[in-house]
Every structure is written in C-alpha cells, then in structure tokens.
Short mmCIF file of C-alpha atoms in Angstrom, two decimals:
data_model
loop_
_atom_site.label_atom_id
_atom_site.label_comp_id
_atom_site.label_asym_id
_atom_site.label_seq_id
_atom_site.Cartn_x
_atom_site.Cartn_y
_atom_site.Cartn_z
CA MET A 1154 -129.06 -4.07 -22.54
CA ALA A 1155 -127.49 -3.09 -19.23
CA ASN A 1156 -127.65 0.06 -17.19
CA LEU A 1157 -126.49 3.10 -19.18
CA LEU A 1158 -124.34 4.12 -16.22
CA SER A 1159 -120.72 3.11 -16.36
CA GLU A 1160 -119.48 0.73 -13.67
CA GLU A 1161 -117.65 3.64 -12.05
CA GLN A 1162 -120.71 5.90 -12.10
CA LEU A 1163 -122.88 3.14 -10.66
CA ARG A 1164 -120.44 2.37 -7.86
CA LYS A 1165 -120.10 6.06 -6.93
CA MET A 1166 -123.88 6.50 -6.84
CA CYS A 1167 -124.24 3.52 -4.53
CA GLU A 1168 -121.39 4.65 -2.31
CA ASP A 1169 -122.87 8.17 -2.07
CA ALA A 1170 -126.15 6.58 -0.96
CA ALA A 1171 -124.41 5.48 2.24
CA ALA A 1172 -124.87 9.06 3.51
CA LEU A 1173 -128.63 8.44 3.20
CA GLY A 1174 -128.45 5.23 5.22
CA PHE A 1175 -128.09 2.68 2.41
CA ARG A 1176 -125.60 -0.16 2.23
CA PRO A 1177 -123.79 0.33 -1.11
CA GLU A 1178 -123.33 -3.40 -1.73
CA ARG A 1179 -127.10 -3.91 -1.41
CA LEU A 1180 -127.81 -1.27 -4.05
CA MET A 1181 -125.18 -2.86 -6.29
CA ASN A 1182 -127.13 -6.10 -5.88
CA LEU A 1183 -130.32 -4.27 -6.90
CA ASP A 1184 -128.56 -3.24 -10.11
CA ARG A 1185 -127.38 -6.81 -10.78
CA GLN A 1186 -130.86 -8.20 -10.31
CA LEU A 1187 -132.49 -5.66 -12.61
CA ARG A 1188 -129.90 -6.28 -15.32
CA GLY A 1189 -130.52 -9.99 -14.92
CA TRP A 1190 -134.27 -9.61 -15.34
CA ILE A 1191 -133.76 -7.97 -18.72
CA GLU A 1192 -131.12 -10.44 -19.85
CA GLN A 1193 -133.23 -13.43 -18.76
CA ARG A 1194 -136.39 -11.84 -20.21
CA LYS A 1195 -138.23 -12.20 -16.91
CA VAL A 1196 -139.22 -8.55 -17.07
CA SER A 1197 -138.74 -7.88 -20.74
CA GLN A 1198 -137.80 -4.87 -22.80
CA GLY A 1199 -137.43 -2.13 -20.18
CA ILE A 1200 -137.15 -1.12 -16.51
CA VAL A 1201 -136.68 2.29 -14.91
CA VAL A 1202 -136.18 2.64 -11.15
CA LYS A 1203 -135.70 5.63 -8.88
CA VAL A 1204 -135.23 5.64 -5.09
CA VAL A 1205 -135.44 8.83 -3.05
CA ARG A 1206 -134.77 9.12 0.68
CA HIS A 1207 -135.03 12.32 2.73
CA ASN A 1208 -135.87 14.01 -0.59
CA GLN A 1209 -132.47 13.06 -2.05
CA THR A 1210 -131.83 10.61 -4.86
CA ALA A 1211 -130.19 7.42 -3.65
CA PHE A 1212 -130.50 5.31 -6.81
CA GLU A 1213 -131.76 5.81 -10.35
CA ALA A 1214 -131.14 3.68 -13.40
CA ALA A 1215 -132.69 2.50 -16.66
CA TYR A 1216 -132.37 -0.89 -18.35
CA GLY A 1217 -133.43 -2.20 -21.74
CA GLN A 1218 -135.03 -0.62 -24.79
CA LYS A 1219 -137.24 2.46 -25.15
CA GLY A 1220 -139.37 0.79 -27.82
CA ALA A 1221 -140.17 -2.46 -29.53
CA GLY A 1222 -137.27 -2.11 -31.96
CA GLU A 1223 -133.55 -1.71 -31.37
CA GLU A 1224 -133.59 1.38 -33.57
CA GLU A 1225 -135.58 3.29 -30.94
CA GLY A 1226 -132.57 3.24 -28.64
CA PRO A 1227 -131.89 2.47 -24.99
CA LEU A 1228 -134.25 3.36 -22.18
CA THR A 1229 -133.34 6.44 -20.13
CA VAL A 1230 -134.37 7.63 -16.67
CA ASP A 1231 -136.45 10.43 -18.20
CA THR A 1232 -138.52 8.06 -20.37
CA ILE A 1233 -142.23 8.85 -20.09
CA TYR A 1234 -144.41 5.84 -19.23
CA PRO A 1235 -148.17 5.28 -19.44
CA LEU A 1236 -149.05 4.66 -15.79
CA CYS A 1237 -152.67 3.50 -16.09
CA SER A 1238 -154.12 3.07 -12.57
CA GLN A 1239 -151.39 5.14 -10.92
CA THR A 1240 -153.65 7.94 -12.13
CA LYS A 1241 -156.01 7.18 -9.23
CA PRO A 1242 -153.98 8.66 -6.33
CA ILE A 1243 -153.40 11.77 -8.47
CA THR A 1244 -157.14 12.09 -9.07
CA ALA A 1245 -157.69 11.58 -5.33
CA ALA A 1246 -155.23 14.36 -4.52
CA LEU A 1247 -157.03 16.73 -6.90
CA ILE A 1248 -160.39 15.95 -5.31
CA CYS A 1249 -158.93 16.58 -1.86
CA ILE A 1250 -157.48 19.90 -3.04
CA MET A 1251 -161.01 20.83 -4.10
CA GLN A 1252 -162.28 19.93 -0.64
CA GLU A 1253 -159.66 22.18 0.98
CA GLU A 1254 -160.77 24.99 -1.32
CA GLY A 1255 -164.42 24.57 -0.28
CA LEU A 1256 -165.60 23.39 -3.70
CA LEU A 1257 -166.99 20.09 -2.40
CA ASP A 1258 -167.12 17.86 0.66
CA LEU A 1259 -166.33 14.16 0.48
CA THR A 1260 -169.40 13.26 2.52
CA GLN A 1261 -171.69 14.60 -0.23
CA ARG A 1262 -173.83 12.28 -2.33
CA VAL A 1263 -172.49 11.46 -5.77
CA ARG A 1264 -175.65 11.57 -7.84
CA PRO A 1265 -176.33 15.33 -7.65
CA HIS A 1266 -172.87 15.80 -9.17
CA PHE A 1267 -173.26 12.94 -11.67
CA PRO A 1268 -176.97 12.43 -12.53
CA ARG A 1269 -176.21 9.54 -14.87
CA LEU A 1270 -175.56 7.36 -11.84
CA VAL A 1271 -179.13 6.06 -12.00
CA CYS A 1272 -178.39 3.12 -9.69
CA ASP A 1273 -177.68 5.60 -6.89
CA THR A 1274 -181.32 6.70 -6.64
CA ASP A 1275 -181.87 4.91 -3.32
CA SER A 1276 -178.37 3.99 -2.18
CA ASP A 1277 -176.79 7.38 -1.43
CA ILE A 1278 -173.26 6.67 -2.62
CA ARG A 1279 -170.87 9.25 -1.15
CA LEU A 1280 -167.80 10.76 -2.77
CA TRP A 1281 -165.41 9.23 -0.21
CA GLN A 1282 -166.76 5.77 -1.06
CA LEU A 1283 -165.65 6.23 -4.67
CA LEU A 1284 -162.14 6.96 -3.38
CA THR A 1285 -162.04 3.85 -1.16
CA HIS A 1286 -163.53 1.47 -3.76
CA THR A 1287 -166.53 0.79 -1.52
CA SER A 1288 -169.31 2.47 -3.52
CA GLY A 1289 -170.83 -0.83 -4.66
CA LEU A 1290 -169.97 -0.06 -8.29
CA HIS A 1291 -168.48 -3.00 -10.18
CA ASP A 1292 -166.73 -2.48 -13.52
CA GLY A 1293 -167.57 -5.95 -14.85
CA ASP A 1294 -171.23 -5.63 -13.98
CA MET A 1295 -171.46 -2.20 -15.54
CA TRP A 1296 -169.80 -3.11 -18.83
CA GLY A 1297 -171.77 -6.36 -18.95
CA TYR A 1298 -174.99 -4.40 -18.57
CA ILE A 1299 -174.52 -2.96 -22.06
CA ASP A 1300 -175.26 -6.41 -23.53
CA VAL A 1301 -178.16 -6.89 -21.12
CA PHE A 1302 -179.61 -3.51 -22.09
CA ILE A 1303 -179.34 -4.27 -25.80
CA LYS A 1304 -181.09 -7.64 -25.43
CA GLU A 1305 -183.72 -6.81 -22.80
CA LYS A 1306 -184.48 -3.11 -23.25
CA LEU A 1307 -183.92 -2.70 -26.99
CA GLU A 1308 -184.82 -6.30 -27.91
CA MET A 1309 -181.93 -6.42 -30.36
CA ALA A 1310 -179.13 -8.91 -30.92
CA VAL A 1311 -175.76 -8.06 -29.42
CA PRO A 1312 -173.30 -7.49 -32.29
CA GLU A 1313 -170.42 -9.91 -32.68
CA GLU A 1314 -166.90 -8.77 -31.85
CA GLY A 1315 -165.51 -6.63 -34.64
CA ALA A 1316 -168.92 -5.48 -35.86
CA PRO A 1317 -168.70 -2.30 -37.98
CA ASP A 1318 -169.30 1.09 -36.41
CA GLU A 1319 -172.51 1.49 -38.42
CA VAL A 1320 -174.08 -1.42 -36.50
CA TRP A 1321 -173.17 0.14 -33.17
CA ASP A 1322 -174.38 3.55 -34.36
CA GLU A 1323 -177.83 2.07 -34.99
CA ILE A 1324 -177.92 0.45 -31.54
CA CYS A 1325 -176.76 3.61 -29.79
CA LEU A 1326 -179.28 5.79 -31.61
CA ARG A 1327 -182.04 3.40 -30.52
CA ALA A 1328 -180.69 3.42 -26.96
CA ARG A 1329 -180.63 7.22 -26.86
CA GLU A 1330 -184.23 7.35 -27.94
CA ARG A 1331 -185.21 4.78 -25.30
CA MET A 1332 -183.29 6.62 -22.53
CA GLU A 1333 -184.49 10.06 -23.72
CA LEU A 1334 -180.94 11.31 -24.18
CA PRO A 1335 -180.20 14.45 -26.21
CA ALA A 1336 -179.79 13.90 -29.94
CA MET A 1337 -176.22 13.56 -31.21
CA PRO A 1338 -174.88 12.85 -34.70
CA ALA A 1339 -173.72 9.30 -35.33
CA GLY A 1340 -170.04 8.66 -34.66
CA LYS A 1341 -167.47 7.81 -32.03
CA GLU A 1342 -168.42 10.60 -29.60
CA MET A 1343 -172.07 9.59 -29.71
CA ARG A 1344 -171.24 5.93 -29.12
CA GLN A 1345 -169.00 6.73 -26.14
CA ASP A 1346 -171.63 9.00 -24.60
CA THR A 1347 -174.29 6.32 -25.02
CA PHE A 1348 -172.16 3.55 -23.54
CA GLU A 1349 -171.47 5.79 -20.54
CA ALA A 1350 -175.18 6.41 -20.01
CA ILE A 1351 -175.99 2.69 -20.20
CA ARG A 1352 -173.14 1.65 -17.90
CA PHE A 1353 -174.13 4.05 -15.17
CA SER A 1354 -177.77 2.97 -15.34
CA ALA A 1355 -176.80 -0.60 -14.37
CA PRO A 1356 -178.50 -1.84 -11.17
CA LEU A 1357 -176.34 -1.60 -8.05
CA THR A 1358 -175.91 -5.16 -6.75
CA ARG A 1359 -174.07 -4.25 -3.52
CA LYS A 1360 -174.84 -1.65 -0.89
CA PRO A 1361 -172.22 1.09 -0.43
CA HIS A 1362 -169.42 0.44 2.05
CA THR A 1363 -170.28 -3.18 2.70
CA GLU A 1364 -167.52 -4.62 0.51
CA MET A 1365 -164.38 -3.42 -1.22
CA ILE A 1366 -164.44 -3.88 -4.99
CA TYR A 1367 -161.59 -2.25 -6.89
CA ALA A 1368 -163.47 -0.18 -9.47
CA GLY A 1369 -162.24 2.25 -12.08
CA ALA A 1370 -165.81 3.53 -12.52
CA GLY A 1371 -165.63 5.51 -9.27
CA TYR A 1372 -162.50 7.36 -10.37
CA TYR A 1373 -164.00 7.92 -13.81
CA ILE A 1374 -166.83 9.78 -12.05
CA LEU A 1375 -164.34 11.75 -9.93
CA GLY A 1376 -162.48 12.84 -13.06
CA LYS A 1377 -165.74 14.07 -14.57
CA LEU A 1378 -166.48 15.90 -11.32
CA ILE A 1379 -163.11 17.69 -11.34
CA SER A 1380 -163.79 19.02 -14.85
CA LYS A 1381 -167.40 19.95 -14.06
CA ILE A 1382 -166.53 21.96 -10.93
CA SER A 1383 -163.32 23.55 -12.18
CA GLY A 1384 -164.54 24.36 -15.68
CA LYS A 1385 -161.23 22.95 -16.96
CA THR A 1386 -160.08 19.60 -18.29
CA ILE A 1387 -158.63 17.36 -15.59
CA ASP A 1388 -155.19 17.82 -17.19
CA GLU A 1389 -155.47 21.62 -17.06
CA TYR A 1390 -156.61 21.52 -13.44
CA ALA A 1391 -153.78 19.15 -12.49
CA GLN A 1392 -151.19 21.35 -14.17
CA GLU A 1393 -152.47 24.36 -12.21
CA LYS A 1394 -152.93 22.79 -8.78
CA LEU A 1395 -150.47 19.89 -8.65
CA PHE A 1396 -148.04 19.23 -11.48
CA GLY A 1397 -146.91 22.83 -11.93
CA PRO A 1398 -146.46 23.76 -8.24
CA LEU A 1399 -144.84 20.42 -7.44
CA GLY A 1400 -142.36 20.60 -10.32
CA MET A 1401 -143.75 17.50 -12.06
CA THR A 1402 -142.61 18.80 -15.43
CA ASP A 1403 -143.17 15.56 -17.39
CA SER A 1404 -146.65 14.56 -16.14
CA TYR A 1405 -149.70 14.81 -18.40
CA TRP A 1406 -152.92 13.23 -19.48
CA ASN A 1407 -152.33 14.78 -22.90
CA LEU A 1408 -148.67 14.37 -23.72
CA PRO A 1409 -147.27 17.31 -25.74
CA GLU A 1410 -146.14 16.42 -29.23
CA GLU A 1411 -142.60 17.63 -28.53
CA LYS A 1412 -142.20 14.93 -25.84
CA ASN A 1413 -143.50 12.09 -27.98
CA ASP A 1414 -139.99 10.77 -28.68
CA ARG A 1415 -139.56 10.06 -24.94
CA TYR A 1416 -142.73 7.97 -24.72
CA TYR A 1417 -142.29 4.27 -23.93
CA ARG A 1418 -143.68 1.77 -26.44
CA ARG A 1419 -144.07 -1.95 -25.79
CA SER A 1420 -143.54 -4.84 -28.17
CA SER A 1421 -146.36 -7.24 -29.08
CA ARG A 1422 -145.18 -9.61 -26.29
CA HIS A 1423 -147.10 -7.57 -23.75
CA ASP A 1424 -150.75 -7.52 -22.76
CA GLY A 1425 -152.50 -4.40 -23.97
CA TRP A 1426 -149.52 -3.29 -26.04
CA ARG A 1427 -151.61 -1.63 -28.74
CA TRP A 1428 -153.51 0.76 -26.49
CA LEU A 1429 -150.59 1.27 -24.09
CA ASN A 1430 -148.54 2.44 -27.06
CA ASP A 1431 -151.18 5.02 -27.99
CA ARG A 1432 -149.98 8.10 -26.11
CA ALA A 1433 -153.43 9.73 -26.48
CA ARG A 1434 -155.39 6.83 -25.00
CA TYR A 1435 -157.81 7.68 -22.17
CA ASN A 1436 -156.92 11.36 -22.39
CA GLU A 1437 -159.33 12.79 -19.83
CA SER A 1438 -160.12 9.87 -17.52
CA GLY A 1439 -159.83 10.07 -13.74
CA ASP A 1440 -159.08 6.36 -13.44
CA ASN A 1441 -156.21 6.08 -15.93
CA GLY A 1442 -154.36 8.00 -18.60
CA ILE A 1443 -151.45 9.66 -16.77
CA LYS A 1444 -148.11 9.67 -18.54
CA SER A 1445 -145.13 10.45 -16.31
CA THR A 1446 -141.55 9.69 -15.27
CA VAL A 1447 -140.00 8.05 -12.21
CA THR A 1448 -138.68 11.45 -11.12
CA ASP A 1449 -142.10 13.10 -11.18
CA MET A 1450 -143.78 10.22 -9.40
CA CYS A 1451 -141.12 10.23 -6.68
CA ARG A 1452 -141.82 13.93 -6.19
CA PHE A 1453 -145.53 13.18 -5.85
CA THR A 1454 -144.83 10.40 -3.33
CA GLN A 1455 -142.30 12.48 -1.38
CA MET A 1456 -144.90 15.23 -1.03
CA PHE A 1457 -147.04 12.77 0.94
CA LEU A 1458 -144.04 11.67 3.01
CA ASN A 1459 -143.49 15.38 3.81
CA ARG A 1460 -147.13 15.65 4.87
CA GLY A 1461 -148.27 17.81 1.99
CA GLU A 1462 -145.32 19.98 0.94
CA LEU A 1463 -142.12 19.69 -1.04
CA ASP A 1464 -139.24 22.14 -1.50
CA GLY A 1465 -141.13 24.86 0.34
CA VAL A 1466 -144.32 24.49 -1.72
CA ARG A 1467 -147.44 23.27 0.08
CA ILE A 1468 -149.86 21.28 -2.03
CA VAL A 1469 -152.25 20.04 0.66
CA SER A 1470 -152.40 20.40 4.44
CA PRO A 1471 -151.03 17.82 6.90
CA ALA A 1472 -154.65 17.21 7.90
CA THR A 1473 -155.51 16.20 4.34
CA VAL A 1474 -152.49 13.88 4.11
CA ASP A 1475 -153.57 12.21 7.37
CA MET A 1476 -157.08 11.88 5.96
CA MET A 1477 -155.87 10.31 2.70
CA LEU A 1478 -153.57 7.82 4.43
CA THR A 1479 -156.22 6.55 6.86
CA ASN A 1480 -157.62 3.03 6.38
CA TYR A 1481 -161.37 3.46 5.84
CA ASN A 1482 -162.10 -0.22 5.22
CA ALA A 1483 -161.00 -1.73 8.53
CA LYS A 1484 -164.45 -3.13 9.34
CA LEU A 1485 -165.13 -4.62 5.91
CA PRO A 1486 -164.81 -8.34 5.08
CA ASP A 1487 -161.70 -9.75 3.44
CA SER A 1488 -163.07 -9.60 -0.08
CA PHE A 1489 -160.53 -7.73 -2.17
CA PHE A 1490 -158.96 -9.92 -4.87
CA ASN A 1491 -160.85 -12.96 -3.54
CA SER A 1492 -159.21 -12.57 -0.13
CA GLU A 1493 -155.72 -13.22 -1.48
CA TRP A 1494 -154.60 -9.89 -0.09
CA LEU A 1495 -156.08 -10.72 3.34
CA SER A 1496 -157.20 -7.15 3.97
CA PRO A 1497 -159.23 -4.55 2.06
CA ALA A 1498 -157.26 -1.74 3.75
CA TRP A 1499 -157.44 1.38 1.58
CA GLY A 1500 -157.14 5.11 2.05
CA LEU A 1501 -158.30 7.85 -0.29
CA GLY A 1502 -156.58 6.89 -3.51
CA TRP A 1503 -153.86 4.81 -1.84
CA ASN A 1504 -153.38 1.15 -0.96
CA ILE A 1505 -152.39 1.26 2.74
CA ARG A 1506 -150.39 -1.75 4.02
CA CYS A 1507 -152.13 -2.32 7.37
CA GLY A 1508 -150.76 -5.86 7.61
CA LYS A 1509 -151.91 -7.05 4.19
CA ILE A 1510 -149.88 -9.45 2.08
CA ASP A 1511 -149.96 -8.15 -1.47
CA ASP A 1512 -147.82 -7.40 -4.52
CA ALA A 1513 -145.88 -4.49 -2.99
CA GLY A 1514 -143.34 -6.27 -0.80
CA MET A 1515 -143.35 -7.89 2.64
CA ILE A 1516 -140.61 -5.67 4.07
CA ARG A 1517 -142.47 -2.38 3.76
CA SER A 1518 -143.89 -0.93 6.97
CA ASP A 1519 -147.49 -1.10 8.09
CA ARG A 1520 -147.97 2.62 7.38
CA SER A 1521 -146.61 2.42 3.83
CA PHE A 1522 -148.81 3.51 0.91
CA GLN A 1523 -148.61 2.29 -2.65
CA HIS A 1524 -150.33 2.08 -6.02
CA GLY A 1525 -149.61 0.04 -9.11
CA GLY A 1526 -150.65 0.33 -12.72
CA PHE A 1527 -151.49 -2.12 -15.50
CA GLY A 1528 -148.38 -2.90 -17.48
CA GLY A 1529 -145.91 -3.06 -14.60
CA SER A 1530 -145.52 0.31 -12.88
CA MET A 1531 -145.60 0.96 -9.12
CA ILE A 1532 -144.99 3.82 -6.69
CA THR A 1533 -144.45 3.29 -2.97
CA GLY A 1534 -143.95 5.59 0.00
CA ASP A 1535 -142.80 4.32 3.39
CA PRO A 1536 -143.18 6.97 6.12
CA ASP A 1537 -141.28 4.90 8.70
CA ARG A 1538 -138.16 5.08 6.53
CA ASP A 1539 -138.89 8.28 4.59
CA VAL A 1540 -138.30 6.56 1.28
CA ALA A 1541 -140.07 6.92 -2.07
CA ILE A 1542 -139.69 4.22 -4.73
CA ALA A 1543 -140.82 4.42 -8.36
CA TYR A 1544 -140.53 1.20 -10.38
CA PHE A 1545 -141.63 1.16 -14.01
CA GLY A 1546 -141.29 -2.36 -15.41
CA THR A 1547 -142.73 -4.23 -18.36
CA HIS A 1548 -144.42 -7.59 -17.92
CA PRO A 1549 -144.33 -10.09 -20.78
CA THR A 1550 -147.60 -11.93 -21.40
CA GLU A 1551 -145.92 -15.33 -21.16
CA ASN A 1552 -144.42 -14.64 -17.72
CA PRO A 1553 -147.36 -13.59 -15.49
CA ASP A 1554 -145.61 -14.47 -12.21
CA TRP A 1555 -143.40 -11.43 -12.74
CA ASN A 1556 -146.37 -9.15 -12.24
CA TRP A 1557 -144.96 -9.27 -8.68
CA SER A 1558 -141.61 -7.78 -9.70
CA GLY A 1559 -142.46 -4.52 -7.91
CA ALA A 1560 -142.52 -6.46 -4.65
CA HIS A 1561 -138.98 -7.70 -5.32
CA VAL A 1562 -137.78 -4.15 -5.97
CA ASN A 1563 -139.40 -2.76 -2.83
CA ASN A 1564 -137.94 -5.57 -0.73
CA MET A 1565 -134.44 -5.02 -2.13
CA VAL A 1566 -134.60 -1.26 -1.63
CA LEU A 1567 -135.96 -1.40 1.91
CA GLY A 1568 -133.57 -4.22 2.75
CA ALA A 1569 -130.68 -1.99 1.74
CA ILE A 1570 -131.46 0.63 4.39
CA ASP A 1571 -129.13 0.29 7.36
CA ASP A 1572 -130.70 2.63 9.94
#
C-alpha cells in the first residue's frame, strides 16, 4: 500500500521543503524508494518516516499496514511503535536531568544505589560507565549464569524449554533460600525478582571501561535507579520531566488503553512479533519499553540539536547536551560488534559517529548522534545540518540484510540537502 498522501499533496510537501534547503526531486525519490520497499517486501508491512530541519517538518509519510491483517487499516504518521532500545537515550536524558537537579552524580559508584550488583564488590562500576556500555556487564553472561547457578549452587537440573511455572517456582524458592532473599509467594513476580537477583550476582569477567560491550543490563539498573530516587515509576517521572514539558504527547512506557488502536502490530513474518505486539511488554524497564511516534521522537532529537531546549522550553542545559554527546570511549579497543563498526565511540545514551562505519548511513556527519531499536526503528540527529530523522521500519525475518534500511533512509535524506 502506497503513501496515504495524494500525488499532489506529496509534491507540494516536497516543493515546500525547498525553503528548508532540500531538493524536492530528491525527496520525491525518497518516497519512491519507500513505496518500493513495501511493494517488493524488502521492508515488509509498514514504514513511517519523518524529517525535521530547523525545527520544521520537511517530510513525513506512512506506508503499508498498521497491523498483520488488512482489516486493521493503513499505517498513519501518528501510529505508535514499540521502540525497544530507543528507550536508552531517553533513560540517559532522565538520569542527566537528575544530575542537574543534584539528586546524583554520574561519577558515583553503582552498587550503593543497586546492592544486587554483587559482582561490583571490588570493581567500582560508575554510573557513567553504564551509560557508555563500558561497565563490564554482559547480558549473555548474566542470563547464562542462571543455568550455572541452578547447576552449581543449587545442584539441580536446568528445566527444559517450556517447563511449567511450578518447576521454576520450586527452583526460585530454593534460590531465594540459598541467597537469603526475603520470602515471597510463588508466582510470576517472585520468579522475576529471583532471576534478577541471580543475574546481578554473576561474576564480572571484564574490568570497567576496558572494553565496550553493548549491554541492556546497565540501562535496566538506571531505570531502577530513576524510580528509587524519584519515588515514581520511570514512566511517571518521564511524563513530569521530559515528555510533558517537551510536548511528546504520544510517548509512554505504559500505553493508555484509549490509544491502543494506534499501536503497531507485526505479522508472524517478523522476529519477536509476539512480544513486540504486546503493548504492555517491559513496562518499567530503563533499557526498553518505550512506545512513541515519529513526531515525538523528532521532538526529542531536535531538543538535542537545540542544545537542550525546544519551543522555549528548556529540558537540560547546553552543558549537559555537550556532556551527553561527547565520545567517552575514544581510548578503548575496537571491540564493539566484533570490530565491524571500527569504533566503540559512544556518548551518554547515544551512538556518536566519530568516523565509525555502522548501520546509520555513511553520509551523516562525524558529530551526528543516533540510536536504533530492535524491530527496525531509528532516530538520528545531525548537528552539522540541523536535521532530525525518525525512521520506523519493519524487518522481515527472511530478509536480514534490510536491517540496514535506516542507513539508506539517512543517506537519502542527507543527500537531499542542498546547502
């Protein structure tokens, strides 16, 4: 299904973008390419794109279906997507707001704030190292340690996949006794609490800030920290300090029921489709769980391009923006993604270009900042060109090469700028 805009509306939008420095014919080409991706099933089911320059919309369009079935109707620009790891720069911004308010300092040790981080007893992991993915925490090691703990500490057999909850309840109750955790009744909440305690007791196999390892665990801790210090859920704190003041009216961890009909649902052709379609999944996590629109995420990105303010509302200081967009990993080895990206350059919550070759486009400037999310979404800000790009795509399982489709979009958008 093609762009909902008529040919006349599309052409006028592209022609109006000339006042913002875009070549209209290049934006028309962007539209043709996106329509082609849907028709050729390269990026299946749905795409939403928005481009903002100088805080003015240059291009916005939606392609494809809102859900797995035709009856759910065509995708629209205000469709709410699950953004997964795009949650991380939002969590980082909230933590930095707390620092400005004197509630914490990023040089502080993590463990006093999060005592379950048993592996931090001797290593002194700092809050800023969680933000730069250099804490030494490794998601695979930590989840794998659950099996190790069951076999070596509890001397029990690891249940087979699909084992009933009652089996896991027995294991978790034994684990809680062994770890001297407070008693909890059997059930989902008890199991989740126990798994958390085991994961964060895993031995640290790398010293902090010696290697970059992209880790959701660090942002999970930061989300817990936001709730602990604020006395609110992370969603409540974000609404108060970020989403509300910034006018991000469709951004939530916990999506309101009245907006459920705007939530994007994938077909079974896509990796993770079951849990991505669950609008309540990962409700309170600092490393994923945000649901939002291209408009809201462009506002968030433009705030950074404006050095902390938007439409007369200041969210963070210019000093904090400079801090967040600094590369803290310049002296670390090329280890991220097995060196395919050539550089571990990372700020606080943001992937900073700094010469790396990655999945966000070769044309973007060295100062550009970006973050993607599982399932096909990406936001990018380029300070050299004052442009914010939000691309929400959908990657079919059988076409993994198109996980790089965000790079194509960024290259086409930046290549359309004529000044």
